[in-house]
Amino acid sequence: MHLNYSKELTKADFTIAVMSGNFVQRGDTSLVDKWTKTEMALKAGIDLVIELPLLYSISSAENFADGAIKILNSLQVVDYLSFGSEIGNISPLNDIASFLYKEPKEFSALITNQLRSGMSYPKAREIAMALYFKDSKKYTDIMNNPNNILGIEYLKSLKKHRSPIIPLTIKRDYSDYNSNTVKNGIASATAIRTMIKNKKSIRKVVPAETYELLENKAKNRELIPDLSIFERELIYTLRKMSLQEIANIPDVSEGLENKIKASANTCNNFESLVAQIKSKRYTQSRIQRILLYSLLGISKKDMNLSKKHIPYIRVLGFNKHGKRIISAISSANPKLEIIVSPKKFMEHSNSTALRTMLSKDIFATNVYTLGYKNNPIANIDYTHKVIEI
């Protein structure tokens, strides 16, 4: 629906999807591996699938969006960016993005005051906007929804990089981001995960091709429903780490390492670990991202690396039109690092920073496959072929 409407609005000839890999932005696992998701996207009508590197895909909304925009910008063949939002109107999102991009000093001071009161950053920013503009309802309604927030970050990044890409947004109808309700045959990713966990049929809420791929993964016992699959590895890792090592995890600040360490030493399952660490200041998504960083060995230095560099282009799959897009990209930007073979890239790239970033993707896949009940082999990034439809 989103894809078809976007093509109708833009009259686009070809489509590119920049997609998270095996772990996702809310600090969780992808239900299926990145190649299966790529096949789903190609069979749904996408022409070229590019992986959003791990350091962006499990980062804050700001860095997630910036990584995606840096990739799309570097291709030099992209005319439009289409994203979903609860509001479905680009104008107010763009107004907020312009304001946040400039961020007046008075507004920054309001955010700081809210943070001092113990608010999480997203909530502090939402309240600060209401106070700054003296209009609580107008901005609370927009800033209270996750897809609106991510859309604003896309728009901020377009401004930051002075990108010529034209943004548009499609309204998310029927199903909210975290909703477990199925309405008119449409379900959120959260609802689909819940249905699978509860062994309910998802045949009516996903395309036929997607259903077939999910069924095959389920039969092979290769579905990873959520991060709790790795609860023992997580607790082991945190118990092994020193306080200083935990303090060096991205998003850990203000002595949170003490609470994390104490919780890891007393909890024996994922649910109680998260419940014991989270607070008004630190949301569940942020805590899960921190746990994921620890599991995947990601430090603040690694995250800073992602902010300073233009990512490589890791091709996961394409169709016949996608092949033409790759040729056009190579012609438009001959110096761009396009990865089809990670092995060759790791052996021949002159960029230490990009090799480090790709090594994180490879290790993340190696961890992800530990969740498979059958045949959890490593180094699939080196052996799995690009998906071609």
mmCIF file of C-alpha atoms in Angstrom:
data_model
loop_
_atom_site.group_PDB
_atom_site.id
_atom_site.type_symbol
_atom_site.label_atom_id
_atom_site.label_comp_id
_atom_site.label_asym_id
_atom_site.label_seq_id
_atom_site.Cartn_x
_atom_site.Cartn_y
_atom_site.Cartn_z
ATOM 1 C CA MET A 1 0.000 0.000 0.000
ATOM 2 C CA HIS A 2 2.720 2.494 1.043
ATOM 3 C CA LEU A 3 4.910 1.564 -1.929
ATOM 4 C CA ASN A 4 2.125 1.772 -4.506
ATOM 5 C CA TYR A 5 0.830 5.086 -3.189
ATOM 6 C CA SER A 6 4.351 6.534 -3.130
ATOM 7 C CA LYS A 7 4.934 5.510 -6.763
ATOM 8 C CA GLU A 8 1.574 6.968 -7.729
ATOM 9 C CA LEU A 9 2.380 10.322 -6.082
ATOM 10 C CA THR A 10 5.944 10.643 -7.416
ATOM 11 C CA LYS A 11 5.582 8.939 -10.815
ATOM 12 C CA ALA A 12 8.865 7.232 -9.932
ATOM 13 C CA ASP A 13 10.360 4.776 -12.418
ATOM 14 C CA PHE A 14 12.320 2.805 -9.839
ATOM 15 C CA THR A 15 12.288 2.238 -6.074
ATOM 16 C CA ILE A 16 15.050 1.757 -3.505
ATOM 17 C CA ALA A 17 14.592 0.551 0.082
ATOM 18 C CA VAL A 18 17.184 1.282 2.771
ATOM 19 C CA MET A 19 16.533 -1.441 5.314
ATOM 20 C CA SER A 20 17.693 -2.400 8.796
ATOM 21 C CA GLY A 21 19.560 -5.686 9.008
ATOM 22 C CA ASN A 22 19.177 -8.364 11.675
ATOM 23 C CA PHE A 23 18.583 -5.935 14.569
ATOM 24 C CA VAL A 24 16.279 -2.917 14.593
ATOM 25 C CA GLN A 25 16.021 0.605 15.972
ATOM 26 C CA ARG A 26 13.800 -0.049 18.975
ATOM 27 C CA GLY A 27 16.549 -2.276 20.403
ATOM 28 C CA ASP A 28 15.167 -5.587 19.221
ATOM 29 C CA THR A 29 15.745 -8.439 16.812
ATOM 30 C CA SER A 30 14.394 -8.573 13.312
ATOM 31 C CA LEU A 31 11.817 -11.360 13.133
ATOM 32 C CA VAL A 32 13.679 -12.872 10.164
ATOM 33 C CA ASP A 33 17.174 -12.408 8.769
ATOM 34 C CA LYS A 34 18.022 -9.541 6.425
ATOM 35 C CA TRP A 35 18.098 -11.670 3.258
ATOM 36 C CA THR A 36 14.606 -13.012 3.897
ATOM 37 C CA LYS A 37 13.390 -9.441 4.458
ATOM 38 C CA THR A 38 15.116 -8.455 1.213
ATOM 39 C CA GLU A 39 13.272 -11.188 -0.681
ATOM 40 C CA MET A 40 10.002 -9.982 0.838
ATOM 41 C CA ALA A 41 10.714 -6.410 -0.264
ATOM 42 C CA LEU A 42 11.676 -7.401 -3.816
ATOM 43 C CA LYS A 43 8.600 -9.595 -4.224
ATOM 44 C CA ALA A 44 6.473 -6.682 -2.982
ATOM 45 C CA GLY A 45 7.811 -4.454 -5.778
ATOM 46 C CA ILE A 46 11.029 -2.811 -4.510
ATOM 47 C CA ASP A 47 13.781 -2.759 -7.157
ATOM 48 C CA LEU A 48 16.923 -2.387 -5.037
ATOM 49 C CA VAL A 49 17.494 -3.164 -1.333
ATOM 50 C CA ILE A 50 20.398 -1.558 0.535
ATOM 51 C CA GLU A 51 21.282 -2.434 4.116
ATOM 52 C CA LEU A 52 21.378 0.340 6.703
ATOM 53 C CA PRO A 53 24.584 -0.491 8.622
ATOM 54 C CA LEU A 54 24.134 -1.769 12.165
ATOM 55 C CA LEU A 55 25.623 1.313 13.843
ATOM 56 C CA TYR A 56 22.713 3.330 12.406
ATOM 57 C CA SER A 57 19.953 0.729 12.463
ATOM 58 C CA ILE A 58 20.064 0.225 16.248
ATOM 59 C CA SER A 59 20.882 3.839 17.094
ATOM 60 C CA SER A 60 18.733 6.776 18.195
ATOM 61 C CA ALA A 61 16.092 8.076 15.776
ATOM 62 C CA GLU A 62 18.429 10.966 14.898
ATOM 63 C CA ASN A 63 21.391 8.780 13.916
ATOM 64 C CA PHE A 64 19.147 6.154 12.295
ATOM 65 C CA ALA A 65 17.619 8.795 10.034
ATOM 66 C CA ASP A 66 20.956 10.474 9.337
ATOM 67 C CA GLY A 67 22.513 7.177 8.234
ATOM 68 C CA ALA A 68 19.660 6.524 5.807
ATOM 69 C CA ILE A 69 19.784 10.038 4.360
ATOM 70 C CA LYS A 70 23.578 9.928 3.967
ATOM 71 C CA ILE A 71 23.195 6.715 1.967
ATOM 72 C CA LEU A 72 20.388 8.035 -0.257
ATOM 73 C CA ASN A 73 22.201 11.325 -0.809
ATOM 74 C CA SER A 74 25.424 9.609 -1.828
ATOM 75 C CA LEU A 75 23.653 7.579 -4.543
ATOM 76 C CA GLN A 76 22.988 10.795 -6.517
ATOM 77 C CA VAL A 77 20.081 9.175 -8.370
ATOM 78 C CA VAL A 78 17.313 9.573 -5.772
ATOM 79 C CA ASP A 79 14.603 12.201 -6.378
ATOM 80 C CA TYR A 80 12.104 11.471 -3.593
ATOM 81 C CA LEU A 81 12.054 10.129 -0.040
ATOM 82 C CA SER A 82 8.776 8.555 1.121
ATOM 83 C CA PHE A 83 8.163 7.678 4.772
ATOM 84 C CA GLY A 84 5.147 6.789 6.872
ATOM 85 C CA SER A 85 3.810 9.029 9.638
ATOM 86 C CA GLU A 86 0.801 9.205 11.907
ATOM 87 C CA ILE A 87 -0.028 12.747 10.777
ATOM 88 C CA GLY A 88 0.341 12.147 7.034
ATOM 89 C CA ASN A 89 1.098 15.822 6.349
ATOM 90 C CA ILE A 90 4.619 16.955 5.436
ATOM 91 C CA SER A 91 4.116 20.650 6.226
ATOM 92 C CA PRO A 92 3.919 20.579 10.073
ATOM 93 C CA LEU A 93 6.658 17.940 10.211
ATOM 94 C CA ASN A 94 8.882 20.153 8.082
ATOM 95 C CA ASP A 95 8.138 23.198 10.258
ATOM 96 C CA ILE A 96 9.193 21.294 13.373
ATOM 97 C CA ALA A 97 12.276 19.905 11.620
ATOM 98 C CA SER A 98 13.354 23.415 10.601
ATOM 99 C CA PHE A 99 12.942 24.633 14.157
ATOM 100 C CA LEU A 100 14.795 21.684 15.703
ATOM 101 C CA TYR A 101 17.589 21.943 13.152
ATOM 102 C CA LYS A 102 18.272 25.535 14.239
ATOM 103 C CA GLU A 103 17.426 24.870 17.931
ATOM 104 C CA PRO A 104 17.386 28.339 19.599
ATOM 105 C CA LYS A 105 19.283 28.684 22.882
ATOM 106 C CA GLU A 106 16.089 29.339 24.825
ATOM 107 C CA PHE A 107 14.662 26.058 23.555
ATOM 108 C CA SER A 108 17.845 24.141 24.483
ATOM 109 C CA ALA A 109 17.569 25.573 28.003
ATOM 110 C CA LEU A 110 13.973 24.350 28.269
ATOM 111 C CA ILE A 111 15.047 20.826 27.255
ATOM 112 C CA THR A 112 17.831 20.891 29.847
ATOM 113 C CA ASN A 113 15.386 21.909 32.575
ATOM 114 C CA GLN A 114 13.065 19.037 31.679
ATOM 115 C CA LEU A 115 15.944 16.559 31.645
ATOM 116 C CA ARG A 116 16.955 17.721 35.114
ATOM 117 C CA SER A 117 13.483 16.845 36.335
ATOM 118 C CA GLY A 118 14.082 13.232 35.263
ATOM 119 C CA MET A 119 12.296 13.183 31.889
ATOM 120 C CA SER A 120 13.488 11.017 28.984
ATOM 121 C CA TYR A 121 14.950 13.050 26.108
ATOM 122 C CA PRO A 122 11.987 12.542 23.710
ATOM 123 C CA LYS A 123 9.518 13.590 26.424
ATOM 124 C CA ALA A 124 11.702 16.537 27.499
ATOM 125 C CA ARG A 125 11.844 17.790 23.911
ATOM 126 C CA GLU A 126 8.097 17.381 23.469
ATOM 127 C CA ILE A 127 7.330 19.397 26.641
ATOM 128 C CA ALA A 128 9.968 22.011 25.778
ATOM 129 C CA MET A 129 8.294 22.618 22.404
ATOM 130 C CA ALA A 130 4.907 23.052 24.043
ATOM 131 C CA LEU A 131 6.396 25.566 26.505
ATOM 132 C CA TYR A 132 8.369 27.428 23.844
ATOM 133 C CA PHE A 133 5.401 27.886 21.528
ATOM 134 C CA LYS A 134 2.833 28.148 24.356
ATOM 135 C CA ASP A 135 0.660 25.649 22.503
ATOM 136 C CA SER A 136 0.765 22.278 24.225
ATOM 137 C CA LYS A 137 -1.858 20.422 22.173
ATOM 138 C CA LYS A 138 -0.518 21.256 18.703
ATOM 139 C CA TYR A 139 2.971 19.881 19.220
ATOM 140 C CA THR A 140 2.187 17.177 21.781
ATOM 141 C CA ASP A 141 -0.061 15.429 19.261
ATOM 142 C CA ILE A 142 2.701 15.376 16.651
ATOM 143 C CA MET A 143 5.699 14.667 18.890
ATOM 144 C CA ASN A 144 3.872 11.914 20.752
ATOM 145 C CA ASN A 145 4.014 9.484 17.837
ATOM 146 C CA PRO A 146 7.114 7.467 16.886
ATOM 147 C CA ASN A 147 6.746 7.623 13.105
ATOM 148 C CA ASN A 148 6.213 11.398 13.230
ATOM 149 C CA ILE A 149 9.396 11.703 15.296
ATOM 150 C CA LEU A 150 11.414 9.579 12.881
ATOM 151 C CA GLY A 151 10.002 11.547 9.945
ATOM 152 C CA ILE A 152 11.112 14.806 11.576
ATOM 153 C CA GLU A 153 14.621 13.342 11.907
ATOM 154 C CA TYR A 154 14.640 12.461 8.189
ATOM 155 C CA LEU A 155 13.685 16.045 7.380
ATOM 156 C CA LYS A 156 16.317 17.441 9.747
ATOM 157 C CA SER A 157 18.967 15.309 8.062
ATOM 158 C CA LEU A 158 17.894 16.438 4.583
ATOM 159 C CA LYS A 159 18.398 20.030 5.744
ATOM 160 C CA LYS A 160 21.707 19.240 7.436
ATOM 161 C CA HIS A 161 23.145 17.719 4.244
ATOM 162 C CA ARG A 162 21.456 20.286 1.977
ATOM 163 C CA SER A 163 19.977 17.412 0.062
ATOM 164 C CA PRO A 164 17.985 17.969 -3.156
ATOM 165 C CA ILE A 165 15.828 14.925 -2.340
ATOM 166 C CA ILE A 166 12.149 15.851 -2.054
ATOM 167 C CA PRO A 167 10.385 14.356 0.995
ATOM 168 C CA LEU A 168 6.805 13.154 1.184
ATOM 169 C CA THR A 169 4.907 11.283 3.869
ATOM 170 C CA ILE A 170 2.139 8.699 3.709
ATOM 171 C CA LYS A 171 -0.381 8.531 6.536
ATOM 172 C CA ARG A 172 -0.311 5.318 8.573
ATOM 173 C CA ASP A 173 -3.949 4.272 8.701
ATOM 174 C CA TYR A 174 -5.648 1.642 10.837
ATOM 175 C CA SER A 175 -2.678 0.352 12.834
ATOM 176 C CA ASP A 176 -0.395 2.289 15.196
ATOM 177 C CA TYR A 177 3.311 1.501 15.592
ATOM 178 C CA ASN A 178 2.983 -0.512 18.808
ATOM 179 C CA SER A 179 -0.629 -1.608 18.381
ATOM 180 C CA ASN A 180 -1.602 -5.250 18.888
ATOM 181 C CA THR A 181 -4.937 -4.664 17.163
ATOM 182 C CA VAL A 182 -5.706 -5.888 13.639
ATOM 183 C CA LYS A 183 -8.044 -3.532 11.748
ATOM 184 C CA ASN A 184 -9.323 -4.042 8.216
ATOM 185 C CA GLY A 185 -6.738 -6.759 7.633
ATOM 186 C CA ILE A 186 -3.833 -4.433 8.537
ATOM 187 C CA ALA A 187 -1.514 -5.185 11.448
ATOM 188 C CA SER A 188 1.563 -3.446 12.832
ATOM 189 C CA ALA A 189 4.895 -5.272 13.062
ATOM 190 C CA THR A 190 4.270 -5.528 16.815
ATOM 191 C CA ALA A 191 0.901 -7.196 16.242
ATOM 192 C CA ILE A 192 2.400 -9.650 13.750
ATOM 193 C CA ARG A 193 5.159 -10.597 16.210
ATOM 194 C CA THR A 194 2.561 -11.128 18.939
ATOM 195 C CA MET A 195 0.414 -13.289 16.668
ATOM 196 C CA ILE A 196 3.403 -15.452 15.773
ATOM 197 C CA LYS A 197 4.397 -15.833 19.452
ATOM 198 C CA ASN A 198 0.821 -16.859 20.276
ATOM 199 C CA LYS A 199 0.820 -19.312 17.343
ATOM 200 C CA LYS A 200 -2.008 -17.489 15.543
ATOM 201 C CA SER A 201 -2.211 -17.431 11.755
ATOM 202 C CA ILE A 202 -0.909 -14.278 10.068
ATOM 203 C CA ARG A 203 -2.037 -15.355 6.596
ATOM 204 C CA LYS A 204 -4.627 -12.556 6.329
ATOM 205 C CA VAL A 205 -2.366 -9.688 7.479
ATOM 206 C CA VAL A 206 0.698 -10.149 5.243
ATOM 207 C CA PRO A 207 1.163 -10.579 1.467
ATOM 208 C CA ALA A 208 1.042 -14.179 0.221
ATOM 209 C CA GLU A 209 4.758 -14.207 -0.680
ATOM 210 C CA THR A 210 5.684 -12.889 2.773
ATOM 211 C CA TYR A 211 3.502 -15.495 4.463
ATOM 212 C CA GLU A 212 5.202 -18.278 2.510
ATOM 213 C CA LEU A 213 8.674 -17.038 3.466
ATOM 214 C CA LEU A 214 7.697 -16.714 7.141
ATOM 215 C CA GLU A 215 6.217 -20.213 7.129
ATOM 216 C CA ASN A 216 9.468 -21.620 5.718
ATOM 217 C CA LYS A 217 11.488 -19.815 8.393
ATOM 218 C CA ALA A 218 9.172 -21.117 11.097
ATOM 219 C CA LYS A 219 9.511 -24.712 9.820
ATOM 220 C CA ASN A 220 13.306 -24.339 9.836
ATOM 221 C CA ARG A 221 13.083 -22.837 13.358
ATOM 222 C CA GLU A 222 14.807 -19.655 12.196
ATOM 223 C CA LEU A 223 12.375 -17.030 13.491
ATOM 224 C CA ILE A 224 13.829 -14.726 16.165
ATOM 225 C CA PRO A 225 10.757 -13.177 17.873
ATOM 226 C CA ASP A 226 12.552 -10.726 20.179
ATOM 227 C CA LEU A 227 15.722 -9.903 22.114
ATOM 228 C CA SER A 228 14.773 -12.164 25.036
ATOM 229 C CA ILE A 229 16.062 -15.075 22.916
ATOM 230 C CA PHE A 230 19.531 -13.875 23.927
ATOM 231 C CA GLU A 231 18.785 -13.277 27.615
ATOM 232 C CA ARG A 232 21.493 -15.633 28.883
ATOM 233 C CA GLU A 233 24.115 -14.171 26.560
ATOM 234 C CA LEU A 234 23.083 -10.660 27.638
ATOM 235 C CA ILE A 235 23.250 -11.368 31.360
ATOM 236 C CA TYR A 236 26.551 -13.221 30.957
ATOM 237 C CA THR A 237 28.032 -10.302 28.998
ATOM 238 C CA LEU A 238 26.963 -7.686 31.558
ATOM 239 C CA ARG A 239 28.156 -9.772 34.499
ATOM 240 C CA LYS A 240 31.523 -10.153 32.788
ATOM 241 C CA MET A 241 31.902 -6.435 31.961
ATOM 242 C CA SER A 242 33.470 -3.970 34.395
ATOM 243 C CA LEU A 243 31.637 -0.826 35.461
ATOM 244 C CA GLN A 244 33.948 1.220 33.221
ATOM 245 C CA GLU A 245 33.176 -0.991 30.222
ATOM 246 C CA ILE A 246 29.439 -0.604 30.808
ATOM 247 C CA ALA A 247 29.893 3.165 31.175
ATOM 248 C CA ASN A 248 31.495 3.115 27.711
ATOM 249 C CA ILE A 249 28.334 1.715 26.089
ATOM 250 C CA PRO A 250 26.427 4.290 23.961
ATOM 251 C CA ASP A 251 23.478 5.951 25.744
ATOM 252 C CA VAL A 252 24.860 5.066 29.206
ATOM 253 C CA SER A 253 25.298 8.211 31.298
ATOM 254 C CA GLU A 254 24.743 9.731 34.751
ATOM 255 C CA GLY A 255 25.885 6.618 36.598
ATOM 256 C CA LEU A 256 23.417 4.287 34.863
ATOM 257 C CA GLU A 257 26.224 1.710 34.649
ATOM 258 C CA ASN A 258 25.821 1.045 38.385
ATOM 259 C CA LYS A 259 22.143 0.201 38.020
ATOM 260 C CA ILE A 260 22.803 -1.980 34.958
ATOM 261 C CA LYS A 261 25.563 -3.916 36.722
ATOM 262 C CA ALA A 262 23.518 -4.423 39.886
ATOM 263 C CA SER A 263 20.495 -5.562 37.870
ATOM 264 C CA ALA A 264 22.558 -8.018 35.800
ATOM 265 C CA ASN A 265 23.941 -9.501 39.007
ATOM 266 C CA THR A 266 20.493 -10.125 40.475
ATOM 267 C CA CYS A 267 18.252 -10.885 37.459
ATOM 268 C CA ASN A 268 18.063 -14.203 35.652
ATOM 269 C CA ASN A 269 15.748 -13.325 32.778
ATOM 270 C CA PHE A 270 15.362 -10.595 30.180
ATOM 271 C CA GLU A 271 11.997 -9.238 31.323
ATOM 272 C CA SER A 272 13.065 -8.609 34.903
ATOM 273 C CA LEU A 273 16.416 -7.154 33.742
ATOM 274 C CA VAL A 274 14.705 -4.510 31.598
ATOM 275 C CA ALA A 275 12.044 -3.799 34.246
ATOM 276 C CA GLN A 276 14.678 -3.243 36.924
ATOM 277 C CA ILE A 277 16.777 -0.824 34.817
ATOM 278 C CA LYS A 278 14.108 1.262 33.064
ATOM 279 C CA SER A 279 12.669 4.433 34.601
ATOM 280 C CA LYS A 280 10.888 7.642 33.619
ATOM 281 C CA ARG A 281 14.234 8.930 32.351
ATOM 282 C CA TYR A 282 15.322 5.772 30.539
ATOM 283 C CA THR A 283 12.600 4.275 28.328
ATOM 284 C CA GLN A 284 12.332 0.576 27.536
ATOM 285 C CA SER A 285 13.499 1.138 23.947
ATOM 286 C CA ARG A 286 16.587 2.984 25.156
ATOM 287 C CA ILE A 287 17.366 0.259 27.714
ATOM 288 C CA GLN A 288 16.966 -2.436 25.066
ATOM 289 C CA ARG A 289 19.315 -0.529 22.740
ATOM 290 C CA ILE A 290 21.888 -0.369 25.555
ATOM 291 C CA LEU A 291 21.540 -4.118 26.137
ATOM 292 C CA LEU A 292 21.923 -4.714 22.410
ATOM 293 C CA TYR A 293 25.063 -2.546 22.295
ATOM 294 C CA SER A 294 26.563 -4.655 25.086
ATOM 295 C CA LEU A 295 25.665 -7.914 23.334
ATOM 296 C CA LEU A 296 27.205 -6.757 20.034
ATOM 297 C CA GLY A 297 30.259 -5.108 21.569
ATOM 298 C CA ILE A 298 29.458 -1.569 20.444
ATOM 299 C CA SER A 299 31.208 1.317 22.211
ATOM 300 C CA LYS A 300 30.725 5.075 22.232
ATOM 301 C CA LYS A 301 33.779 5.315 19.962
ATOM 302 C CA ASP A 302 32.065 3.041 17.410
ATOM 303 C CA MET A 303 28.908 5.142 17.489
ATOM 304 C CA ASN A 304 30.893 8.355 17.014
ATOM 305 C CA LEU A 305 32.551 6.712 13.997
ATOM 306 C CA SER A 306 29.152 6.309 12.333
ATOM 307 C CA LYS A 307 28.416 10.007 12.802
ATOM 308 C CA LYS A 308 31.638 11.136 11.128
ATOM 309 C CA HIS A 309 31.519 9.051 7.940
ATOM 310 C CA ILE A 310 29.389 8.475 4.849
ATOM 311 C CA PRO A 311 28.330 4.798 4.955
ATOM 312 C CA TYR A 312 29.201 2.226 2.314
ATOM 313 C CA ILE A 313 26.427 0.904 0.058
ATOM 314 C CA ARG A 314 25.783 -2.744 0.994
ATOM 315 C CA VAL A 315 23.564 -4.294 -1.679
ATOM 316 C CA LEU A 316 21.349 -7.058 -0.305
ATOM 317 C CA GLY A 317 19.197 -7.670 -3.370
ATOM 318 C CA PHE A 318 17.788 -6.390 -6.643
ATOM 319 C CA ASN A 319 15.631 -7.210 -9.644
ATOM 320 C CA LYS A 320 16.339 -6.385 -13.307
ATOM 321 C CA HIS A 321 15.465 -2.721 -12.684
ATOM 322 C CA GLY A 322 17.714 -2.734 -9.623
ATOM 323 C CA LYS A 323 20.641 -3.775 -11.800
ATOM 324 C CA ARG A 324 20.078 -0.679 -13.912
ATOM 325 C CA ILE A 325 19.927 1.478 -10.774
ATOM 326 C CA ILE A 326 23.309 0.114 -9.602
ATOM 327 C CA SER A 327 24.816 0.987 -12.981
ATOM 328 C CA ALA A 328 23.338 4.498 -12.768
ATOM 329 C CA ILE A 329 24.705 4.930 -9.224
ATOM 330 C CA SER A 330 28.194 3.826 -10.324
ATOM 331 C CA SER A 331 28.103 6.317 -13.190
ATOM 332 C CA ALA A 332 26.821 9.174 -11.009
ATOM 333 C CA ASN A 333 29.334 8.600 -8.207
ATOM 334 C CA PRO A 334 32.287 6.420 -9.356
ATOM 335 C CA LYS A 335 34.121 6.760 -6.008
ATOM 336 C CA LEU A 336 31.214 5.388 -3.989
ATOM 337 C CA GLU A 337 31.925 2.185 -2.043
ATOM 338 C CA ILE A 338 29.338 -0.362 -3.285
ATOM 339 C CA ILE A 339 29.549 -3.737 -1.543
ATOM 340 C CA VAL A 340 28.335 -6.899 -3.209
ATOM 341 C CA SER A 341 31.041 -9.108 -1.697
ATOM 342 C CA PRO A 342 31.842 -8.270 1.963
ATOM 343 C CA LYS A 343 34.916 -10.533 1.764
ATOM 344 C CA LYS A 344 36.441 -8.518 -1.082
ATOM 345 C CA PHE A 345 35.593 -5.250 0.642
ATOM 346 C CA MET A 346 37.220 -6.315 3.913
ATOM 347 C CA GLU A 347 40.346 -7.421 2.013
ATOM 348 C CA HIS A 348 40.719 -4.447 -0.323
ATOM 349 C CA SER A 349 39.054 -1.333 1.125
ATOM 350 C CA ASN A 350 41.449 1.416 2.185
ATOM 351 C CA SER A 351 38.979 2.818 4.716
ATOM 352 C CA THR A 352 39.622 1.572 8.250
ATOM 353 C CA ALA A 353 36.432 3.288 9.437
ATOM 354 C CA LEU A 354 34.207 1.551 6.864
ATOM 355 C CA ARG A 355 35.857 -1.832 7.459
ATOM 356 C CA THR A 356 35.171 -1.380 11.187
ATOM 357 C CA MET A 357 31.533 -0.548 10.462
ATOM 358 C CA LEU A 358 31.114 -3.590 8.200
ATOM 359 C CA SER A 359 32.771 -5.842 10.784
ATOM 360 C CA LYS A 360 29.981 -4.835 13.198
ATOM 361 C CA ASP A 361 27.362 -5.952 10.648
ATOM 362 C CA ILE A 362 29.137 -9.285 10.194
ATOM 363 C CA PHE A 363 29.454 -9.920 13.928
ATOM 364 C CA ALA A 364 25.786 -8.980 14.444
ATOM 365 C CA THR A 365 24.759 -11.686 11.955
ATOM 366 C CA ASN A 366 26.969 -14.191 13.771
ATOM 367 C CA VAL A 367 25.194 -13.358 17.035
ATOM 368 C CA TYR A 368 21.757 -13.375 15.372
ATOM 369 C CA THR A 369 22.171 -16.915 14.027
ATOM 370 C CA LEU A 370 22.850 -18.166 17.578
ATOM 371 C CA GLY A 371 19.089 -17.770 18.026
ATOM 372 C CA TYR A 372 18.386 -20.416 15.376
ATOM 373 C CA LYS A 373 17.226 -23.737 16.805
ATOM 374 C CA ASN A 374 18.822 -25.604 13.893
ATOM 375 C CA ASN A 375 22.211 -25.046 12.266
ATOM 376 C CA PRO A 376 23.349 -21.723 13.828
ATOM 377 C CA ILE A 377 26.384 -21.344 11.530
ATOM 378 C CA ALA A 378 28.593 -18.251 11.488
ATOM 379 C CA ASN A 379 29.963 -15.947 8.765
ATOM 380 C CA ILE A 380 26.834 -16.075 6.588
ATOM 381 C CA ASP A 381 27.663 -12.535 5.418
ATOM 382 C CA TYR A 382 30.616 -14.055 3.557
ATOM 383 C CA THR A 383 28.714 -16.943 2.017
ATOM 384 C CA HIS A 384 25.147 -15.720 1.401
ATOM 385 C CA LYS A 385 24.579 -14.538 -2.155
ATOM 386 C CA VAL A 386 22.892 -11.259 -3.018
ATOM 387 C CA ILE A 387 19.156 -11.895 -3.563
ATOM 388 C CA GLU A 388 18.231 -11.547 -7.228
ATOM 389 C CA ILE A 389 14.606 -11.737 -8.337
#
